[in-house]
């Protein structure tokens, strides 16, 4: 840090956001998870972590509201080649099931589900170990199935935490296309396989009847702010600040943020796997974060998922088209804000 100039351009060999910190020097460690095996529409989320890392070096470090929180140290772990290989195997098996409707091939299902369990174990153990070392942890996906182990590990340390879930989808399916740990089932799995007490969902606008019934039957645990209802209230004269107060009302003091980028309006994430019309504005999300901190609550962990470069074929090149870079650019900027939220206790409080 001694010779580091935060106003200068990032160097080629620098870390995430162009920072110079080592693992040992960093208070916050980012865990990249290149996994998108169960994606059911568009692919490419497995390349999200690498794309975000590259785009992050374009970000100015000074934050008017959160100050120089980066001085606490942010370090991104290397992308695991083992997880990449696992994803390739699971992805091929899943595609055979989805595209060829091989629903009777139990071997293919076992391949996907067994590798998904292995992924969950990896994420859980990595997150738990980092937390035990006193690190704060953020996860970068990958599709939205990947944070199960992260949420599980955070719950062990913060048993009373609430989850703020920003997403176009409810992610409350029991299974989807036969996959137990589908990206469409992440919150169902969290609610049925952990002791999470409160899930607050924002921006949801695409869900099935099964999920609707699950919400109604679990009103003590799930509060959903549907996108259509948010839009109707805004069109009727309600201000976003008041709506944010409603969103935050039932959350505990410790909050884990699970952010699927398709919770935003698709113009901010055109290549995400399952875009849906509508959604939150970029600055609405940032204002919600600001209100969360002003309320006295504390962000104790987060994940950011579904930042995609398009289909696997589109994303195979190391040279990104401008349209693909946009997704990574937005993702990197959201990631930096999330880092600021979790580190803000050691620096300037939000204004």
CSV table of C-alpha atoms in Angstrom, one decimal:
chain,number,residue,atom,x,y,z
A,1,UNK,CA,0.0,0.0,0.0
A,2,UNK,CA,3.0,2.3,0.6
A,3,UNK,CA,3.7,2.9,-3.1
A,4,UNK,CA,0.1,2.4,-4.3
A,5,UNK,CA,-1.5,5.4,-6.0
A,6,UNK,CA,-5.3,4.9,-5.9
A,7,UNK,CA,-5.8,7.7,-8.5
A,8,UNK,CA,-3.6,6.0,-11.1
A,9,UNK,CA,-4.6,3.4,-13.7
A,10,UNK,CA,-4.6,-0.2,-12.6
A,11,UNK,CA,-1.5,-2.2,-13.5
A,12,UNK,CA,-1.6,-5.4,-15.4
A,13,UNK,CA,-0.5,-7.6,-12.5
A,14,UNK,CA,-2.8,-6.0,-9.9
A,15,UNK,CA,-5.6,-7.7,-8.1
A,16,UNK,CA,-9.3,-7.1,-8.2
A,17,UNK,CA,-10.2,-3.4,-8.7
A,18,UNK,CA,-6.5,-2.8,-9.4
A,19,UNK,CA,-5.7,-3.2,-5.7
A,20,UNK,CA,-2.2,-4.3,-4.4
A,21,UNK,CA,-3.3,-6.4,-1.4
A,22,UNK,CA,-2.3,-10.0,-0.6
A,23,UNK,CA,-4.7,-12.5,1.0
A,24,UNK,CA,-3.0,-11.9,4.4
A,25,UNK,CA,-3.5,-8.1,4.1
A,26,UNK,CA,-7.1,-8.3,3.1
A,27,UNK,CA,-10.1,-8.0,5.4
A,28,UNK,CA,-12.5,-9.1,2.6
A,29,UNK,CA,-11.9,-12.2,0.5
A,30,UNK,CA,-13.9,-12.8,-2.7
A,31,UNK,CA,-14.6,-16.4,-3.7
A,32,UNK,CA,-15.1,-16.9,-7.5
A,33,UNK,CA,-17.3,-19.9,-8.5
A,34,UNK,CA,-17.3,-20.5,-12.3
A,35,UNK,CA,-20.5,-22.7,-12.4
A,36,UNK,CA,-23.6,-22.7,-14.6
A,37,UNK,CA,-24.4,-26.3,-15.1
A,38,UNK,CA,-28.1,-26.1,-14.6
A,39,UNK,CA,-28.8,-22.9,-16.5
A,40,UNK,CA,-32.1,-23.5,-18.4
A,41,UNK,CA,-32.1,-20.7,-20.9
A,42,UNK,CA,-29.0,-18.6,-21.6
A,43,UNK,CA,-25.5,-19.7,-20.6
A,44,UNK,CA,-22.2,-18.1,-19.9
A,45,UNK,CA,-22.5,-17.3,-16.2
A,46,UNK,CA,-19.6,-19.6,-15.5
A,47,UNK,CA,-17.4,-16.9,-17.1
A,48,UNK,CA,-18.8,-14.2,-14.9
A,49,UNK,CA,-16.0,-14.1,-12.3
A,50,UNK,CA,-13.2,-13.8,-14.8
A,51,UNK,CA,-15.1,-11.1,-16.8
A,52,UNK,CA,-15.9,-9.1,-13.6
A,53,UNK,CA,-12.3,-9.3,-12.5
A,54,UNK,CA,-11.2,-7.9,-15.8
A,55,UNK,CA,-13.8,-5.1,-15.8
A,56,UNK,CA,-13.1,-4.2,-12.2
A,57,UNK,CA,-9.8,-2.5,-13.1
A,58,UNK,CA,-11.7,0.3,-14.8
A,59,UNK,CA,-13.4,1.4,-11.5
A,60,UNK,CA,-12.4,4.5,-9.7
A,61,UNK,CA,-11.7,3.5,-6.1
A,62,UNK,CA,-12.9,6.6,-4.3
A,63,UNK,CA,-16.5,6.4,-3.2
A,64,UNK,CA,-18.2,9.6,-2.1
A,65,UNK,CA,-20.6,7.8,0.2
A,66,UNK,CA,-18.5,5.0,1.6
A,67,UNK,CA,-15.1,6.6,1.5
A,68,UNK,CA,-11.8,4.7,0.9
A,69,UNK,CA,-13.1,1.4,2.2
A,70,UNK,CA,-10.7,-0.4,-0.2
A,71,UNK,CA,-7.9,0.4,2.3
A,72,UNK,CA,-9.2,-2.5,4.5
A,73,UNK,CA,-8.0,-4.8,1.7
A,74,UNK,CA,-10.0,-6.8,-0.9
A,75,UNK,CA,-8.5,-9.9,-2.4
A,76,UNK,CA,-10.0,-12.3,-5.0
A,77,UNK,CA,-9.0,-15.9,-4.8
A,78,UNK,CA,-7.9,-17.7,-8.0
A,79,UNK,CA,-10.6,-19.3,-10.0
A,80,UNK,CA,-10.6,-23.1,-9.3
A,81,UNK,CA,-9.6,-25.2,-12.3
A,82,UNK,CA,-11.2,-28.2,-10.5
A,83,UNK,CA,-14.6,-26.4,-10.3
A,84,UNK,CA,-14.3,-25.4,-14.0
A,85,UNK,CA,-13.8,-29.0,-14.9
A,86,UNK,CA,-16.7,-30.1,-12.7
A,87,UNK,CA,-18.9,-27.5,-14.4
A,88,UNK,CA,-17.9,-28.7,-17.9
A,89,UNK,CA,-18.9,-32.3,-17.0
A,90,UNK,CA,-22.2,-31.3,-15.3
A,91,UNK,CA,-23.0,-28.8,-18.0
A,92,UNK,CA,-22.7,-31.4,-20.8
A,93,UNK,CA,-24.9,-33.9,-18.8
A,94,UNK,CA,-27.5,-31.3,-18.1
A,95,UNK,CA,-27.7,-30.2,-21.7
A,96,UNK,CA,-28.3,-33.8,-22.8
A,97,UNK,CA,-31.2,-33.9,-20.4
A,98,UNK,CA,-32.7,-30.5,-21.2
A,99,UNK,CA,-32.3,-30.4,-24.9
A,100,UNK,CA,-33.0,-34.1,-25.6
A,101,UNK,CA,-35.5,-34.6,-22.8
A,102,UNK,CA,-33.7,-37.7,-21.6
A,103,UNK,CA,-35.7,-37.7,-18.4
A,104,UNK,CA,-35.4,-41.5,-18.0
A,105,UNK,CA,-31.5,-41.5,-18.0
A,106,UNK,CA,-30.8,-41.7,-14.3
A,107,UNK,CA,-27.0,-41.7,-14.9
A,108,UNK,CA,-27.1,-38.2,-16.3
A,109,UNK,CA,-29.2,-36.9,-13.4
A,110,UNK,CA,-26.9,-38.5,-10.9
A,111,UNK,CA,-23.9,-36.9,-12.6
A,112,UNK,CA,-25.5,-33.4,-12.4
A,113,UNK,CA,-26.9,-33.8,-8.9
A,114,UNK,CA,-23.7,-35.4,-7.5
A,115,UNK,CA,-21.5,-32.7,-8.9
A,116,UNK,CA,-23.9,-30.1,-7.5
A,117,UNK,CA,-23.5,-31.6,-4.1
A,118,UNK,CA,-19.8,-31.6,-4.5
A,119,UNK,CA,-19.9,-27.9,-5.5
A,120,UNK,CA,-22.0,-27.1,-2.4
A,121,UNK,CA,-19.5,-28.8,-0.2
A,122,UNK,CA,-16.6,-26.9,-1.8
A,123,UNK,CA,-18.3,-23.5,-1.4
A,124,UNK,CA,-19.4,-24.3,2.2
A,125,UNK,CA,-15.9,-25.4,3.3
A,126,UNK,CA,-14.1,-22.6,1.6
A,127,UNK,CA,-16.5,-20.0,3.1
A,128,UNK,CA,-16.4,-21.6,6.6
A,129,UNK,CA,-12.6,-21.7,6.6
A,130,UNK,CA,-12.4,-18.0,5.5
A,131,UNK,CA,-14.9,-17.0,8.2
A,132,UNK,CA,-12.9,-19.0,10.8
A,133,UNK,CA,-9.8,-17.0,9.8
A,134,UNK,CA,-11.6,-13.8,10.6
A,135,UNK,CA,-12.2,-12.8,7.0
A,136,UNK,CA,-15.3,-11.3,5.5
A,137,UNK,CA,-16.5,-13.2,2.5
A,138,UNK,CA,-18.2,-12.3,-0.8
A,139,UNK,CA,-19.0,-14.9,-3.5
A,140,UNK,CA,-19.0,-14.2,-7.2
A,141,UNK,CA,-21.0,-16.6,-9.4
A,142,UNK,CA,-21.8,-18.3,-11.5
A,143,UNK,CA,-25.4,-19.1,-11.7
A,144,UNK,CA,-27.6,-18.6,-8.7
A,145,UNK,CA,-27.3,-22.2,-7.5
A,146,UNK,CA,-23.8,-21.5,-6.2
A,147,UNK,CA,-24.3,-19.6,-3.0
A,148,UNK,CA,-26.0,-22.4,-1.0
A,149,UNK,CA,-22.8,-23.3,0.8
A,150,UNK,CA,-22.0,-19.7,1.4
A,151,UNK,CA,-25.3,-19.0,3.0
A,152,UNK,CA,-25.1,-22.2,5.0
A,153,UNK,CA,-21.6,-21.2,6.4
A,154,UNK,CA,-22.7,-17.7,7.2
A,155,UNK,CA,-25.7,-19.0,9.1
A,156,UNK,CA,-23.4,-21.0,11.3
A,157,UNK,CA,-21.7,-17.8,12.3
A,158,UNK,CA,-24.7,-15.5,12.2
A,159,UNK,CA,-27.7,-17.7,13.1
A,160,UNK,CA,-30.1,-14.7,13.3
A,161,UNK,CA,-29.2,-13.2,9.9
A,162,UNK,CA,-31.8,-12.3,7.3
A,163,UNK,CA,-31.3,-12.8,3.6
A,164,UNK,CA,-32.1,-9.9,1.2
A,165,UNK,CA,-32.7,-11.6,-2.1
A,166,UNK,CA,-32.8,-9.4,-5.2
A,167,UNK,CA,-33.9,-11.3,-8.2
A,168,UNK,CA,-36.4,-11.5,-11.1
A,169,UNK,CA,-37.3,-15.0,-10.0
A,170,UNK,CA,-38.5,-16.4,-6.7
A,171,UNK,CA,-36.1,-19.4,-6.9
A,172,UNK,CA,-38.5,-21.4,-4.8
A,173,UNK,CA,-39.0,-24.5,-7.0
A,174,UNK,CA,-38.7,-27.8,-5.3
A,175,UNK,CA,-36.6,-29.0,-8.2
A,176,UNK,CA,-36.4,-27.8,-11.8
A,177,UNK,CA,-35.9,-30.0,-14.9
A,178,UNK,CA,-35.1,-32.8,-12.4
A,179,UNK,CA,-32.1,-31.0,-10.8
A,180,UNK,CA,-32.3,-30.8,-7.0
A,181,UNK,CA,-29.7,-27.9,-6.8
A,182,UNK,CA,-31.0,-25.9,-9.8
A,183,UNK,CA,-30.5,-22.2,-10.0
A,184,UNK,CA,-34.3,-22.1,-9.9
A,185,UNK,CA,-34.3,-23.8,-6.5
A,186,UNK,CA,-31.7,-21.9,-4.4
A,187,UNK,CA,-34.0,-20.3,-2.0
A,188,UNK,CA,-36.2,-23.4,-1.6
A,189,UNK,CA,-33.1,-25.3,-0.7
A,190,UNK,CA,-31.9,-22.6,1.7
A,191,UNK,CA,-35.3,-22.5,3.5
A,192,UNK,CA,-35.8,-26.3,3.7
A,193,UNK,CA,-32.2,-27.3,4.4
A,194,UNK,CA,-30.9,-24.6,6.8
A,195,UNK,CA,-32.3,-22.7,9.8
A,196,UNK,CA,-32.8,-19.3,8.0
A,197,UNK,CA,-35.5,-17.4,9.7
A,198,UNK,CA,-36.3,-14.6,7.3
A,199,UNK,CA,-36.0,-14.2,3.5
A,200,UNK,CA,-37.0,-10.9,2.0
A,201,UNK,CA,-37.3,-10.9,-1.8
A,202,UNK,CA,-37.3,-7.8,-4.0
A,203,UNK,CA,-38.0,-7.5,-7.7
A,204,UNK,CA,-39.6,-10.9,-8.3
A,205,UNK,CA,-41.7,-11.0,-11.5
A,206,UNK,CA,-41.4,-14.5,-12.8
A,207,UNK,CA,-42.6,-17.5,-10.8
A,208,UNK,CA,-44.8,-20.6,-11.1
A,209,UNK,CA,-47.9,-21.6,-9.1
A,210,UNK,CA,-45.8,-24.1,-7.0
A,211,UNK,CA,-43.6,-21.2,-5.8
A,212,UNK,CA,-46.7,-19.0,-5.2
A,213,UNK,CA,-48.1,-21.6,-2.9
A,214,UNK,CA,-44.8,-22.1,-1.2
A,215,UNK,CA,-44.7,-18.4,-0.4
A,216,UNK,CA,-48.2,-18.4,1.0
A,217,UNK,CA,-47.5,-21.4,3.1
A,218,UNK,CA,-44.4,-19.9,4.6
A,219,UNK,CA,-45.4,-16.3,5.3
A,220,UNK,CA,-43.6,-16.4,8.6
A,221,UNK,CA,-40.3,-16.8,6.7
A,222,UNK,CA,-40.8,-15.3,3.3
A,223,UNK,CA,-41.7,-11.7,2.4
A,224,UNK,CA,-41.8,-11.0,-1.3
A,225,UNK,CA,-42.0,-7.6,-2.9
A,226,UNK,CA,-43.2,-8.3,-6.3
A,227,UNK,CA,-41.9,-6.1,-9.2
A,228,UNK,CA,-45.5,-5.5,-10.5
A,229,UNK,CA,-46.6,-4.3,-7.0
A,230,UNK,CA,-43.6,-2.1,-6.7
A,231,UNK,CA,-44.2,-0.6,-10.1
A,232,UNK,CA,-47.9,0.0,-9.3
A,233,UNK,CA,-47.1,1.8,-6.1
A,234,UNK,CA,-44.5,4.0,-7.8
A,235,UNK,CA,-47.0,4.8,-10.5
A,236,UNK,CA,-49.6,5.7,-7.8
A,237,UNK,CA,-47.3,8.2,-6.2
A,238,UNK,CA,-45.4,6.2,-3.6
A,239,UNK,CA,-41.8,7.2,-3.3
A,240,UNK,CA,-38.9,4.7,-3.4
A,241,UNK,CA,-37.6,5.8,0.0
A,242,UNK,CA,-40.9,4.7,1.7
A,243,UNK,CA,-40.9,1.4,-0.2
A,244,UNK,CA,-37.3,0.8,1.0
A,245,UNK,CA,-38.5,1.2,4.5
A,246,UNK,CA,-41.2,-1.4,4.0
A,247,UNK,CA,-38.6,-3.8,2.4
A,248,UNK,CA,-36.3,-3.4,5.4
A,249,UNK,CA,-38.9,-3.5,8.1
A,250,UNK,CA,-38.8,-7.2,9.0
A,251,UNK,CA,-35.1,-7.8,8.6
A,252,UNK,CA,-32.8,-8.5,11.5
A,253,UNK,CA,-29.7,-6.5,12.4
A,254,UNK,CA,-27.4,-8.8,10.4
A,255,UNK,CA,-28.1,-9.1,6.6
A,256,UNK,CA,-26.7,-11.3,3.9
A,257,UNK,CA,-27.3,-10.0,0.4
A,258,UNK,CA,-28.0,-12.6,-2.4
A,259,UNK,CA,-28.0,-10.6,-5.6
A,260,UNK,CA,-29.0,-12.1,-8.9
A,261,UNK,CA,-28.2,-9.4,-11.5
A,262,UNK,CA,-31.4,-10.2,-13.4
A,263,UNK,CA,-33.3,-8.4,-10.6
A,264,UNK,CA,-32.2,-5.3,-12.5
A,265,UNK,CA,-33.9,-4.0,-15.6
A,266,UNK,CA,-32.5,-6.1,-18.4
A,267,UNK,CA,-30.8,-3.1,-20.1
A,268,UNK,CA,-28.2,-3.4,-17.3
A,269,UNK,CA,-27.7,-7.1,-17.9
A,270,UNK,CA,-28.7,-8.0,-21.4
A,271,UNK,CA,-26.8,-11.2,-21.5
A,272,UNK,CA,-27.9,-12.7,-18.2
A,273,UNK,CA,-29.3,-16.2,-18.5
A,274,UNK,CA,-33.0,-15.5,-17.8
A,275,UNK,CA,-33.8,-11.8,-18.4
A,276,UNK,CA,-37.4,-10.6,-17.6
A,277,UNK,CA,-38.9,-7.3,-18.6
A,278,UNK,CA,-39.3,-4.8,-15.7
A,279,UNK,CA,-37.0,-4.8,-12.8
A,280,UNK,CA,-35.1,-2.4,-10.5
A,281,UNK,CA,-33.1,0.6,-11.6
A,282,UNK,CA,-29.4,0.6,-10.8
A,283,UNK,CA,-29.8,3.6,-8.5
A,284,UNK,CA,-32.8,2.1,-6.8
A,285,UNK,CA,-30.7,-0.8,-5.7
A,286,UNK,CA,-27.9,1.5,-4.5
A,287,UNK,CA,-30.5,3.6,-2.6
A,288,UNK,CA,-31.9,0.5,-1.0
A,289,UNK,CA,-28.4,-0.4,0.2
A,290,UNK,CA,-28.0,3.1,1.6
A,291,UNK,CA,-31.2,2.8,3.5
A,292,UNK,CA,-30.1,-0.6,4.8
A,293,UNK,CA,-26.9,0.9,6.3
A,294,UNK,CA,-28.7,4.0,7.6
A,295,UNK,CA,-31.1,1.8,9.4
A,296,UNK,CA,-28.3,0.5,11.6
A,297,UNK,CA,-28.2,-3.0,10.0
A,298,UNK,CA,-25.0,-4.6,9.1
A,299,UNK,CA,-24.1,-6.5,5.9
A,300,UNK,CA,-22.2,-9.7,7.0
A,301,UNK,CA,-21.9,-11.4,3.6
A,302,UNK,CA,-23.0,-11.4,0.0
A,303,UNK,CA,-23.1,-13.2,-3.3
A,304,UNK,CA,-23.4,-11.7,-6.8
A,305,UNK,CA,-24.6,-14.1,-9.5
A,306,UNK,CA,-25.8,-14.5,-13.1
A,307,UNK,CA,-23.4,-11.9,-14.6
A,308,UNK,CA,-23.1,-13.5,-18.0
A,309,UNK,CA,-21.4,-13.0,-21.4
A,310,UNK,CA,-24.1,-14.7,-23.3
A,311,UNK,CA,-24.2,-18.3,-24.6
A,312,UNK,CA,-21.2,-20.5,-24.1
A,313,UNK,CA,-20.4,-20.2,-27.8
A,314,UNK,CA,-20.5,-16.4,-27.7
A,315,UNK,CA,-18.4,-16.3,-24.5
A,316,UNK,CA,-15.7,-18.7,-25.7
A,317,UNK,CA,-13.5,-16.0,-27.1
A,318,UNK,CA,-11.1,-14.1,-24.8
A,319,UNK,CA,-12.0,-10.9,-26.7
A,320,UNK,CA,-15.3,-9.6,-25.5
A,321,UNK,CA,-17.7,-7.6,-27.7
A,322,UNK,CA,-18.7,-4.2,-26.3
A,323,UNK,CA,-22.2,-5.5,-25.5
A,324,UNK,CA,-20.7,-8.3,-23.5
A,325,UNK,CA,-18.4,-6.0,-21.6
A,326,UNK,CA,-21.4,-4.0,-20.5
A,327,UNK,CA,-22.7,-6.9,-18.3
A,328,UNK,CA,-19.3,-7.3,-16.7
A,329,UNK,CA,-18.9,-3.5,-16.2
A,330,UNK,CA,-22.3,-3.3,-14.4
A,331,UNK,CA,-21.5,-6.4,-12.4
A,332,UNK,CA,-18.1,-5.1,-11.3
A,333,UNK,CA,-19.6,-1.8,-10.1
A,334,UNK,CA,-22.3,-3.6,-8.1
A,335,UNK,CA,-19.6,-5.8,-6.7
A,336,UNK,CA,-17.6,-2.8,-5.6
A,337,UNK,CA,-20.6,-1.3,-3.8
A,338,UNK,CA,-21.2,-4.7,-2.1
A,339,UNK,CA,-17.6,-4.7,-0.9
A,340,UNK,CA,-18.1,-1.2,0.4
A,341,UNK,CA,-21.2,-2.2,2.4
A,342,UNK,CA,-19.5,-5.1,4.1
A,343,UNK,CA,-16.3,-3.1,4.9
A,344,UNK,CA,-17.9,0.2,5.8
A,345,UNK,CA,-17.7,-0.5,9.6
A,346,UNK,CA,-13.9,0.2,9.4
A,347,UNK,CA,-14.2,3.3,7.4
A,348,UNK,CA,-16.5,6.3,6.8
A,349,UNK,CA,-20.1,5.6,7.6
A,350,UNK,CA,-22.6,6.1,4.7
A,351,UNK,CA,-23.8,9.7,4.2
